[in-house]
Amino acid sequence: MTKRTPIIAGNWKMHNTLAESAALIEALKTAGNKNNAEVIVAPSFTSLAKVAELAKGSHIQVSCQDVHWEDKGAFTSAVSPVQAKDAGATHAILGHSERRSVFGDTDEILNKKVAAALRHGLTIIFCVGETLQEREANETIAVINSQLENGLKGYTAEDLKGMVIAYEPVWAIGTGKTATPEQAQEVHAAIRQFLADKYGKEYAEATRILYGGSVKDSNVDEIMAQPDVDGALVGGQALLADKFARIINFN
Ligand code: PGA
Protein backbone atom coordinates (compact mmCIF):
# COMPACT_ATOMS: atom_id res chain seq x y z
CA MET A 1 0.00 0.00 0.00
CA THR A 2 1.16 3.51 -0.77
CA LYS A 3 2.39 5.50 2.18
CA ARG A 4 0.65 8.85 1.97
CA THR A 5 2.29 12.00 3.32
CA PRO A 6 -0.10 13.58 5.83
CA ILE A 7 -1.47 17.05 5.24
CA ILE A 8 -2.40 19.44 8.02
CA ALA A 9 -4.21 22.46 6.63
CA GLY A 10 -5.54 25.50 8.46
CA ASN A 11 -8.47 27.44 7.06
CA TRP A 12 -8.35 30.91 8.56
CA LYS A 13 -11.72 31.86 7.05
CA MET A 14 -12.65 35.54 7.48
CA HIS A 15 -10.22 36.11 10.35
CA ASN A 16 -7.00 37.97 11.00
CA THR A 17 -5.68 41.40 10.11
CA LEU A 18 -2.36 41.63 8.30
CA ALA A 19 -0.52 41.95 11.61
CA GLU A 20 -2.35 38.96 13.10
CA SER A 21 -1.69 36.88 9.99
CA ALA A 22 1.99 37.76 10.07
CA ALA A 23 2.30 36.86 13.74
CA LEU A 24 0.55 33.53 13.18
CA ILE A 25 2.68 32.43 10.24
CA GLU A 26 5.85 33.45 12.06
CA ALA A 27 4.83 31.35 15.06
CA LEU A 28 4.00 28.36 12.87
CA LYS A 29 7.34 28.51 11.08
CA THR A 30 9.07 27.57 14.32
CA ALA A 31 6.41 25.16 15.59
CA GLY A 32 8.11 21.99 14.36
CA ASN A 33 6.78 19.32 12.03
CA LYS A 34 7.73 15.98 13.50
CA ASN A 35 5.58 13.93 11.10
CA ASN A 36 6.99 15.70 8.04
CA ALA A 37 3.44 16.62 7.14
CA GLU A 38 2.59 18.98 4.33
CA VAL A 39 1.52 22.04 6.29
CA ILE A 40 -0.81 24.45 4.52
CA VAL A 41 -2.46 27.64 5.70
CA ALA A 42 -5.33 29.37 3.91
CA PRO A 43 -5.46 33.07 4.88
CA SER A 44 -8.10 35.45 3.62
CA PHE A 45 -7.27 37.22 0.36
CA THR A 46 -6.11 40.42 2.07
CA SER A 47 -3.41 38.49 3.93
CA LEU A 48 -2.49 36.00 1.24
CA ALA A 49 0.46 37.80 -0.37
CA LYS A 50 1.90 38.78 2.99
CA VAL A 51 1.64 35.27 4.40
CA ALA A 52 3.09 33.74 1.23
CA GLU A 53 6.03 36.11 1.41
CA LEU A 54 6.69 35.27 5.06
CA ALA A 55 6.30 31.53 4.42
CA LYS A 56 8.77 31.54 1.55
CA GLY A 57 11.64 29.13 2.19
CA SER A 58 9.81 27.44 5.09
CA HIS A 59 7.94 24.13 5.08
CA ILE A 60 4.56 25.89 5.04
CA GLN A 61 2.52 26.25 1.85
CA VAL A 62 -0.24 28.74 1.24
CA SER A 63 -3.71 28.16 -0.11
CA CYS A 64 -6.57 30.43 -1.06
CA GLN A 65 -10.04 29.67 0.30
CA ASP A 66 -11.82 29.92 -3.05
CA VAL A 67 -11.33 31.20 -6.60
CA HIS A 68 -13.60 32.59 -9.24
CA TRP A 69 -13.94 30.48 -12.40
CA GLU A 70 -12.82 33.21 -14.78
CA ASP A 71 -9.27 34.52 -15.10
CA LYS A 72 -10.37 38.15 -15.12
CA GLY A 73 -13.35 40.34 -15.84
CA ALA A 74 -16.25 42.30 -14.44
CA PHE A 75 -16.85 40.23 -11.31
CA THR A 76 -16.87 42.76 -8.50
CA SER A 77 -15.28 41.46 -5.27
CA ALA A 78 -14.23 38.11 -6.74
CA VAL A 79 -10.64 36.87 -6.95
CA SER A 80 -9.38 34.94 -9.93
CA PRO A 81 -7.06 31.94 -9.92
CA VAL A 82 -4.48 34.06 -11.73
CA GLN A 83 -4.56 36.63 -8.91
CA ALA A 84 -4.46 33.98 -6.18
CA LYS A 85 -1.49 32.32 -7.80
CA ASP A 86 0.23 35.65 -8.34
CA ALA A 87 -0.21 36.40 -4.63
CA GLY A 88 1.57 33.15 -3.75
CA ALA A 89 -1.11 30.49 -3.40
CA THR A 90 -0.16 26.96 -4.43
CA HIS A 91 -3.47 25.40 -3.36
CA ALA A 92 -7.14 26.32 -3.60
CA ILE A 93 -9.85 25.15 -1.25
CA LEU A 94 -12.98 24.58 -3.32
CA GLY A 95 -16.48 23.66 -2.22
CA HIS A 96 -16.14 24.48 1.46
CA SER A 97 -19.57 24.03 3.01
CA GLU A 98 -19.71 27.74 3.89
CA ARG A 99 -19.18 28.54 0.21
CA ARG A 100 -21.87 26.04 -0.71
CA SER A 101 -24.45 27.11 1.87
CA VAL A 102 -23.77 30.84 2.38
CA PHE A 103 -22.60 31.87 -1.09
CA GLY A 104 -24.50 29.39 -3.23
CA ASP A 105 -21.62 27.47 -4.78
CA THR A 106 -23.40 24.63 -6.57
CA ASP A 107 -21.80 21.52 -8.02
CA GLU A 108 -22.01 23.19 -11.46
CA ILE A 109 -20.22 26.33 -10.24
CA LEU A 110 -17.64 24.22 -8.44
CA ASN A 111 -17.03 22.25 -11.61
CA LYS A 112 -16.08 25.52 -13.32
CA LYS A 113 -13.87 26.51 -10.39
CA VAL A 114 -12.14 23.12 -10.63
CA ALA A 115 -11.40 23.92 -14.26
CA ALA A 116 -10.02 27.33 -13.27
CA ALA A 117 -7.74 25.90 -10.59
CA LEU A 118 -6.47 23.17 -12.91
CA ARG A 119 -5.82 25.69 -15.67
CA HIS A 120 -3.42 27.55 -13.39
CA GLY A 121 -1.83 24.63 -11.59
CA LEU A 122 -3.38 25.29 -8.20
CA THR A 123 -3.64 22.07 -6.17
CA ILE A 124 -7.29 21.58 -5.33
CA ILE A 125 -8.51 20.80 -1.84
CA PHE A 126 -12.03 19.70 -2.73
CA CYS A 127 -14.49 19.72 0.18
CA VAL A 128 -17.49 17.46 0.52
CA GLY A 129 -19.84 16.69 3.39
CA GLU A 130 -23.38 15.98 4.46
CA THR A 131 -25.77 17.97 6.64
CA LEU A 132 -27.18 16.51 9.83
CA GLN A 133 -30.51 15.99 8.13
CA GLU A 134 -28.86 14.04 5.32
CA ARG A 135 -26.92 11.92 7.80
CA GLU A 136 -30.05 11.13 9.76
CA ALA A 137 -31.81 10.13 6.53
CA ASN A 138 -28.93 7.73 5.77
CA GLU A 139 -27.94 9.73 2.72
CA THR A 140 -24.36 10.53 3.70
CA ILE A 141 -22.54 8.42 1.13
CA ALA A 142 -25.01 9.23 -1.66
CA VAL A 143 -24.66 12.97 -1.03
CA ILE A 144 -20.88 12.82 -1.01
CA ASN A 145 -20.69 10.64 -4.11
CA SER A 146 -22.93 13.09 -5.93
CA GLN A 147 -20.80 16.08 -4.82
CA LEU A 148 -17.70 14.29 -6.14
CA GLU A 149 -19.37 13.07 -9.31
CA ASN A 150 -20.81 16.46 -10.30
CA GLY A 151 -18.10 18.75 -8.96
CA LEU A 152 -15.33 16.84 -10.72
CA LYS A 153 -17.27 15.99 -13.86
CA GLY A 154 -15.30 15.82 -17.09
CA TYR A 155 -11.85 15.27 -15.59
CA THR A 156 -9.59 12.25 -15.72
CA ALA A 157 -7.26 10.84 -13.08
CA GLU A 158 -4.41 12.48 -14.97
CA ASP A 159 -6.13 15.90 -14.84
CA LEU A 160 -6.84 15.55 -11.13
CA LYS A 161 -3.44 14.19 -10.14
CA GLY A 162 -2.48 15.48 -6.70
CA MET A 163 -5.95 16.72 -5.81
CA VAL A 164 -6.79 16.50 -2.12
CA ILE A 165 -10.27 15.66 -0.81
CA ALA A 166 -11.55 17.05 2.49
CA TYR A 167 -14.44 15.32 4.18
CA GLU A 168 -16.18 17.89 6.34
CA PRO A 169 -19.54 16.88 7.80
CA VAL A 170 -21.49 20.14 7.89
CA TRP A 171 -22.85 19.36 11.36
CA ALA A 172 -19.31 19.18 12.74
CA ILE A 173 -17.97 22.47 11.37
CA GLY A 174 -17.52 25.11 14.03
CA THR A 175 -19.95 23.32 16.32
CA GLY A 176 -17.50 21.62 18.64
CA LYS A 177 -19.15 18.35 17.58
CA THR A 178 -16.59 16.09 15.95
CA ALA A 179 -17.37 12.98 13.96
CA THR A 180 -16.16 9.96 15.88
CA PRO A 181 -13.00 8.41 14.44
CA GLU A 182 -15.16 5.50 13.29
CA GLN A 183 -17.65 7.80 11.53
CA ALA A 184 -14.78 9.59 9.79
CA GLN A 185 -13.12 6.33 8.78
CA GLU A 186 -16.35 4.95 7.34
CA VAL A 187 -16.87 7.97 5.06
CA HIS A 188 -13.18 8.23 4.14
CA ALA A 189 -13.19 4.58 3.07
CA ALA A 190 -16.29 5.23 0.96
CA ILE A 191 -14.64 8.25 -0.68
CA ARG A 192 -11.57 6.16 -1.47
CA GLN A 193 -13.83 3.51 -2.97
CA PHE A 194 -15.51 6.16 -5.13
CA LEU A 195 -12.09 7.33 -6.33
CA ALA A 196 -11.03 3.75 -7.08
CA ASP A 197 -14.18 3.06 -9.08
CA LYS A 198 -13.90 6.31 -10.99
CA TYR A 199 -10.15 6.86 -11.43
CA GLY A 200 -8.57 3.51 -10.64
CA LYS A 201 -7.05 1.89 -7.58
CA GLU A 202 -3.66 3.53 -7.96
CA TYR A 203 -5.19 7.00 -7.99
CA ALA A 204 -7.35 6.20 -4.97
CA GLU A 205 -4.43 4.82 -2.97
CA ALA A 206 -2.31 7.90 -3.67
CA THR A 207 -4.99 10.50 -2.87
CA ARG A 208 -4.94 12.24 0.50
CA ILE A 209 -8.35 12.49 2.17
CA LEU A 210 -8.50 15.01 5.03
CA TYR A 211 -11.03 15.15 7.82
CA GLY A 212 -12.41 18.53 8.88
CA GLY A 213 -14.95 19.57 11.49
CA SER A 214 -13.96 20.61 15.00
CA VAL A 215 -10.51 19.06 14.82
CA LYS A 216 -8.73 19.98 18.06
CA ASP A 217 -5.45 19.34 19.80
CA SER A 218 -7.39 16.92 22.02
CA ASN A 219 -8.91 14.75 19.26
CA VAL A 220 -6.44 14.94 16.38
CA ASP A 221 -4.45 11.88 17.45
CA GLU A 222 -7.39 9.46 17.38
CA ILE A 223 -8.67 10.88 14.10
CA MET A 224 -5.25 10.63 12.45
CA ALA A 225 -4.96 7.01 13.65
CA GLN A 226 -7.68 5.94 11.19
CA PRO A 227 -6.25 4.16 8.14
CA ASP A 228 -8.08 6.27 5.55
CA VAL A 229 -7.63 9.62 7.29
CA ASP A 230 -4.59 11.30 5.75
CA GLY A 231 -4.78 14.68 7.39
CA ALA A 232 -6.94 17.42 8.78
CA LEU A 233 -8.53 20.63 7.60
CA VAL A 234 -8.78 22.81 10.67
CA GLY A 235 -10.82 25.96 11.22
CA GLY A 236 -11.10 27.42 14.72
CA GLN A 237 -7.96 25.89 16.18
CA ALA A 238 -5.90 26.88 13.15
CA LEU A 239 -6.08 30.47 14.42
CA LEU A 240 -4.32 29.60 17.67
CA ALA A 241 -0.60 29.03 17.11
CA ASP A 242 -0.08 26.68 20.05
CA LYS A 243 -3.17 24.58 19.29
CA PHE A 244 -2.41 24.33 15.57
CA ALA A 245 1.21 23.47 16.36
CA ARG A 246 0.01 20.53 18.46
CA ILE A 247 -2.28 19.44 15.61
CA ILE A 248 0.61 19.61 13.10
CA ASN A 249 2.69 17.52 15.49
CA PHE A 250 0.00 14.89 16.04
CA ASN A 251 0.90 11.54 17.56
P1 PGA B 1 -13.71 24.01 12.39
O1 PGA B 1 -13.77 24.34 10.83
O2 PGA B 1 -12.40 23.30 12.65
O3 PGA B 1 -13.78 25.35 13.08
O4 PGA B 1 -14.87 23.14 12.70
C1 PGA B 1 -13.34 23.40 9.90
C2 PGA B 1 -13.52 23.92 8.52
O5 PGA B 1 -14.51 24.61 8.26
O6 PGA B 1 -12.67 23.69 7.62
Tab-separated table of C-alpha atoms and ligand atoms in Angstrom:
chain	number	residue	atom	x	y	z
A	1	MET	CA	0.000	0.000	0.000
A	2	THR	CA	1.164	3.512	-0.768
A	3	LYS	CA	2.393	5.503	2.183
A	4	ARG	CA	0.649	8.846	1.966
A	5	THR	CA	2.290	12.002	3.318
A	6	PRO	CA	-0.098	13.582	5.831
A	7	ILE	CA	-1.467	17.048	5.238
A	8	ILE	CA	-2.399	19.442	8.022
A	9	ALA	CA	-4.207	22.461	6.627
A	10	GLY	CA	-5.537	25.499	8.458
A	11	ASN	CA	-8.472	27.437	7.055
A	12	TRP	CA	-8.347	30.915	8.562
A	13	LYS	CA	-11.724	31.856	7.046
A	14	MET	CA	-12.649	35.544	7.481
A	15	HIS	CA	-10.224	36.109	10.350
A	16	ASN	CA	-6.995	37.973	11.001
A	17	THR	CA	-5.683	41.396	10.105
A	18	LEU	CA	-2.363	41.631	8.299
A	19	ALA	CA	-0.520	41.949	11.608
A	20	GLU	CA	-2.349	38.958	13.100
A	21	SER	CA	-1.695	36.883	9.993
A	22	ALA	CA	1.990	37.760	10.071
A	23	ALA	CA	2.300	36.857	13.740
A	24	LEU	CA	0.551	33.531	13.184
A	25	ILE	CA	2.679	32.434	10.239
A	26	GLU	CA	5.854	33.453	12.063
A	27	ALA	CA	4.830	31.355	15.060
A	28	LEU	CA	3.997	28.362	12.870
A	29	LYS	CA	7.343	28.512	11.083
A	30	THR	CA	9.073	27.570	14.321
A	31	ALA	CA	6.412	25.158	15.589
A	32	GLY	CA	8.109	21.986	14.358
A	33	ASN	CA	6.782	19.317	12.028
A	34	LYS	CA	7.731	15.980	13.495
A	35	ASN	CA	5.578	13.931	11.100
A	36	ASN	CA	6.994	15.702	8.035
A	37	ALA	CA	3.442	16.618	7.141
A	38	GLU	CA	2.591	18.975	4.333
A	39	VAL	CA	1.525	22.039	6.291
A	40	ILE	CA	-0.806	24.448	4.515
A	41	VAL	CA	-2.459	27.642	5.695
A	42	ALA	CA	-5.331	29.374	3.912
A	43	PRO	CA	-5.462	33.068	4.877
A	44	SER	CA	-8.102	35.445	3.621
A	45	PHE	CA	-7.271	37.224	0.363
A	46	THR	CA	-6.114	40.423	2.073
A	47	SER	CA	-3.410	38.489	3.930
A	48	LEU	CA	-2.488	35.999	1.239
A	49	ALA	CA	0.458	37.801	-0.374
A	50	LYS	CA	1.901	38.777	2.988
A	51	VAL	CA	1.643	35.267	4.402
A	52	ALA	CA	3.088	33.738	1.229
A	53	GLU	CA	6.029	36.114	1.412
A	54	LEU	CA	6.685	35.270	5.064
A	55	ALA	CA	6.295	31.534	4.425
A	56	LYS	CA	8.773	31.540	1.554
A	57	GLY	CA	11.641	29.131	2.194
A	58	SER	CA	9.815	27.443	5.088
A	59	HIS	CA	7.940	24.129	5.077
A	60	ILE	CA	4.564	25.890	5.036
A	61	GLN	CA	2.518	26.250	1.855
A	62	VAL	CA	-0.236	28.737	1.240
A	63	SER	CA	-3.715	28.163	-0.114
A	64	CYS	CA	-6.568	30.430	-1.060
A	65	GLN	CA	-10.042	29.671	0.304
A	66	ASP	CA	-11.823	29.921	-3.045
A	67	VAL	CA	-11.326	31.198	-6.598
A	68	HIS	CA	-13.602	32.593	-9.240
A	69	TRP	CA	-13.937	30.483	-12.400
A	70	GLU	CA	-12.822	33.210	-14.785
A	71	ASP	CA	-9.273	34.521	-15.101
A	72	LYS	CA	-10.369	38.150	-15.117
A	73	GLY	CA	-13.347	40.337	-15.840
A	74	ALA	CA	-16.246	42.304	-14.441
A	75	PHE	CA	-16.852	40.233	-11.309
A	76	THR	CA	-16.874	42.765	-8.498
A	77	SER	CA	-15.284	41.457	-5.275
A	78	ALA	CA	-14.233	38.111	-6.736
A	79	VAL	CA	-10.642	36.875	-6.953
A	80	SER	CA	-9.381	34.941	-9.934
A	81	PRO	CA	-7.057	31.939	-9.917
A	82	VAL	CA	-4.482	34.062	-11.730
A	83	GLN	CA	-4.556	36.626	-8.914
A	84	ALA	CA	-4.461	33.979	-6.184
A	85	LYS	CA	-1.489	32.315	-7.805
A	86	ASP	CA	0.232	35.645	-8.339
A	87	ALA	CA	-0.212	36.400	-4.628
A	88	GLY	CA	1.568	33.155	-3.747
A	89	ALA	CA	-1.107	30.490	-3.405
A	90	THR	CA	-0.156	26.960	-4.434
A	91	HIS	CA	-3.469	25.404	-3.355
A	92	ALA	CA	-7.140	26.318	-3.603
A	93	ILE	CA	-9.853	25.146	-1.247
A	94	LEU	CA	-12.984	24.584	-3.324
A	95	GLY	CA	-16.482	23.660	-2.217
A	96	HIS	CA	-16.137	24.484	1.458
A	97	SER	CA	-19.574	24.033	3.008
A	98	GLU	CA	-19.705	27.738	3.889
A	99	ARG	CA	-19.176	28.539	0.213
A	100	ARG	CA	-21.868	26.039	-0.705
A	101	SER	CA	-24.449	27.114	1.871
A	102	VAL	CA	-23.773	30.839	2.378
A	103	PHE	CA	-22.603	31.870	-1.092
A	104	GLY	CA	-24.504	29.386	-3.228
A	105	ASP	CA	-21.616	27.470	-4.776
A	106	THR	CA	-23.401	24.632	-6.566
A	107	ASP	CA	-21.801	21.522	-8.020
A	108	GLU	CA	-22.014	23.192	-11.458
A	109	ILE	CA	-20.220	26.329	-10.242
A	110	LEU	CA	-17.637	24.223	-8.443
A	111	ASN	CA	-17.028	22.251	-11.605
A	112	LYS	CA	-16.081	25.525	-13.319
A	113	LYS	CA	-13.871	26.505	-10.394
A	114	VAL	CA	-12.140	23.119	-10.629
A	115	ALA	CA	-11.401	23.922	-14.260
A	116	ALA	CA	-10.025	27.330	-13.269
A	117	ALA	CA	-7.738	25.902	-10.592
A	118	LEU	CA	-6.470	23.166	-12.909
A	119	ARG	CA	-5.818	25.690	-15.670
A	120	HIS	CA	-3.424	27.547	-13.388
A	121	GLY	CA	-1.830	24.628	-11.588
A	122	LEU	CA	-3.382	25.286	-8.196
A	123	THR	CA	-3.642	22.074	-6.169
A	124	ILE	CA	-7.289	21.584	-5.334
A	125	ILE	CA	-8.512	20.795	-1.839
A	126	PHE	CA	-12.035	19.699	-2.729
A	127	CYS	CA	-14.490	19.718	0.183
A	128	VAL	CA	-17.495	17.458	0.518
A	129	GLY	CA	-19.837	16.693	3.389
A	130	GLU	CA	-23.380	15.980	4.459
A	131	THR	CA	-25.768	17.966	6.636
A	132	LEU	CA	-27.177	16.512	9.833
A	133	GLN	CA	-30.515	15.985	8.127
A	134	GLU	CA	-28.855	14.044	5.316
A	135	ARG	CA	-26.920	11.922	7.802
A	136	GLU	CA	-30.053	11.131	9.757
A	137	ALA	CA	-31.809	10.126	6.531
A	138	ASN	CA	-28.930	7.726	5.772
A	139	GLU	CA	-27.940	9.732	2.716
A	140	THR	CA	-24.361	10.534	3.702
A	141	ILE	CA	-22.540	8.425	1.125
A	142	ALA	CA	-25.012	9.229	-1.661
A	143	VAL	CA	-24.658	12.969	-1.030
A	144	ILE	CA	-20.876	12.821	-1.012
A	145	ASN	CA	-20.691	10.638	-4.108
A	146	SER	CA	-22.927	13.091	-5.929
A	147	GLN	CA	-20.795	16.082	-4.816
A	148	LEU	CA	-17.705	14.290	-6.137
A	149	GLU	CA	-19.370	13.074	-9.311
A	150	ASN	CA	-20.812	16.456	-10.298
A	151	GLY	CA	-18.105	18.747	-8.959
A	152	LEU	CA	-15.334	16.839	-10.716
A	153	LYS	CA	-17.272	15.991	-13.857
A	154	GLY	CA	-15.300	15.816	-17.090
A	155	TYR	CA	-11.845	15.273	-15.591
A	156	THR	CA	-9.590	12.249	-15.717
A	157	ALA	CA	-7.257	10.842	-13.082
A	158	GLU	CA	-4.411	12.481	-14.972
A	159	ASP	CA	-6.129	15.898	-14.843
A	160	LEU	CA	-6.838	15.550	-11.132
A	161	LYS	CA	-3.437	14.188	-10.136
A	162	GLY	CA	-2.481	15.480	-6.702
A	163	MET	CA	-5.952	16.720	-5.812
A	164	VAL	CA	-6.793	16.497	-2.120
A	165	ILE	CA	-10.269	15.664	-0.808
A	166	ALA	CA	-11.546	17.048	2.489
A	167	TYR	CA	-14.445	15.319	4.180
A	168	GLU	CA	-16.181	17.886	6.343
A	169	PRO	CA	-19.538	16.876	7.805
A	170	VAL	CA	-21.490	20.137	7.888
A	171	TRP	CA	-22.849	19.361	11.356
A	172	ALA	CA	-19.306	19.184	12.740
A	173	ILE	CA	-17.974	22.470	11.369
A	174	GLY	CA	-17.516	25.112	14.026
A	175	THR	CA	-19.948	23.322	16.320
A	176	GLY	CA	-17.504	21.621	18.637
A	177	LYS	CA	-19.153	18.345	17.578
A	178	THR	CA	-16.586	16.095	15.950
A	179	ALA	CA	-17.367	12.983	13.964
A	180	THR	CA	-16.159	9.956	15.881
A	181	PRO	CA	-12.999	8.411	14.442
A	182	GLU	CA	-15.164	5.497	13.288
A	183	GLN	CA	-17.649	7.796	11.527
A	184	ALA	CA	-14.778	9.589	9.792
A	185	GLN	CA	-13.118	6.327	8.781
A	186	GLU	CA	-16.354	4.949	7.337
A	187	VAL	CA	-16.868	7.966	5.064
A	188	HIS	CA	-13.180	8.229	4.135
A	189	ALA	CA	-13.187	4.578	3.066
A	190	ALA	CA	-16.295	5.229	0.964
A	191	ILE	CA	-14.640	8.245	-0.682
A	192	ARG	CA	-11.566	6.156	-1.473
A	193	GLN	CA	-13.833	3.509	-2.974
A	194	PHE	CA	-15.508	6.163	-5.128
A	195	LEU	CA	-12.093	7.331	-6.331
A	196	ALA	CA	-11.032	3.749	-7.075
A	197	ASP	CA	-14.180	3.060	-9.083
A	198	LYS	CA	-13.897	6.311	-10.991
A	199	TYR	CA	-10.149	6.860	-11.429
A	200	GLY	CA	-8.571	3.514	-10.644
A	201	LYS	CA	-7.051	1.892	-7.581
A	202	GLU	CA	-3.656	3.530	-7.957
A	203	TYR	CA	-5.191	7.005	-7.992
A	204	ALA	CA	-7.350	6.196	-4.968
A	205	GLU	CA	-4.433	4.825	-2.970
A	206	ALA	CA	-2.315	7.901	-3.671
A	207	THR	CA	-4.988	10.501	-2.873
A	208	ARG	CA	-4.937	12.242	0.498
A	209	ILE	CA	-8.348	12.493	2.169
A	210	LEU	CA	-8.502	15.012	5.026
A	211	TYR	CA	-11.035	15.147	7.819
A	212	GLY	CA	-12.413	18.529	8.878
A	213	GLY	CA	-14.947	19.574	11.489
A	214	SER	CA	-13.964	20.611	15.004
A	215	VAL	CA	-10.510	19.058	14.825
A	216	LYS	CA	-8.729	19.980	18.057
A	217	ASP	CA	-5.451	19.339	19.802
A	218	SER	CA	-7.389	16.921	22.016
A	219	ASN	CA	-8.911	14.753	19.262
A	220	VAL	CA	-6.435	14.942	16.380
A	221	ASP	CA	-4.452	11.881	17.449
A	222	GLU	CA	-7.390	9.462	17.381
A	223	ILE	CA	-8.669	10.877	14.102
A	224	MET	CA	-5.254	10.629	12.450
A	225	ALA	CA	-4.956	7.014	13.648
A	226	GLN	CA	-7.681	5.942	11.194
A	227	PRO	CA	-6.252	4.158	8.141
A	228	ASP	CA	-8.081	6.265	5.553
A	229	VAL	CA	-7.629	9.621	7.288
A	230	ASP	CA	-4.590	11.300	5.750
A	231	GLY	CA	-4.776	14.679	7.390
A	232	ALA	CA	-6.939	17.423	8.784
A	233	LEU	CA	-8.534	20.629	7.599
A	234	VAL	CA	-8.783	22.805	10.668
A	235	GLY	CA	-10.820	25.963	11.219
A	236	GLY	CA	-11.101	27.425	14.719
A	237	GLN	CA	-7.963	25.891	16.180
A	238	ALA	CA	-5.900	26.880	13.147
A	239	LEU	CA	-6.084	30.466	14.418
A	240	LEU	CA	-4.323	29.604	17.671
A	241	ALA	CA	-0.605	29.029	17.112
A	242	ASP	CA	-0.085	26.676	20.054
A	243	LYS	CA	-3.174	24.578	19.292
A	244	PHE	CA	-2.414	24.327	15.571
A	245	ALA	CA	1.212	23.471	16.356
A	246	ARG	CA	0.011	20.531	18.461
A	247	ILE	CA	-2.275	19.435	15.613
A	248	ILE	CA	0.608	19.610	13.104
A	249	ASN	CA	2.691	17.516	15.494
A	250	PHE	CA	-0.004	14.894	16.037
A	251	ASN	CA	0.898	11.537	17.563
B	1	PGA	P1	-13.711	24.011	12.391
B	1	PGA	O1	-13.768	24.337	10.832
B	1	PGA	O2	-12.405	23.304	12.654
B	1	PGA	O3	-13.783	25.347	13.075
B	1	PGA	O4	-14.867	23.141	12.701
B	1	PGA	C1	-13.336	23.395	9.901
B	1	PGA	C2	-13.521	23.922	8.515
B	1	PGA	O5	-14.515	24.606	8.256
B	1	PGA	O6	-12.672	23.686	7.624
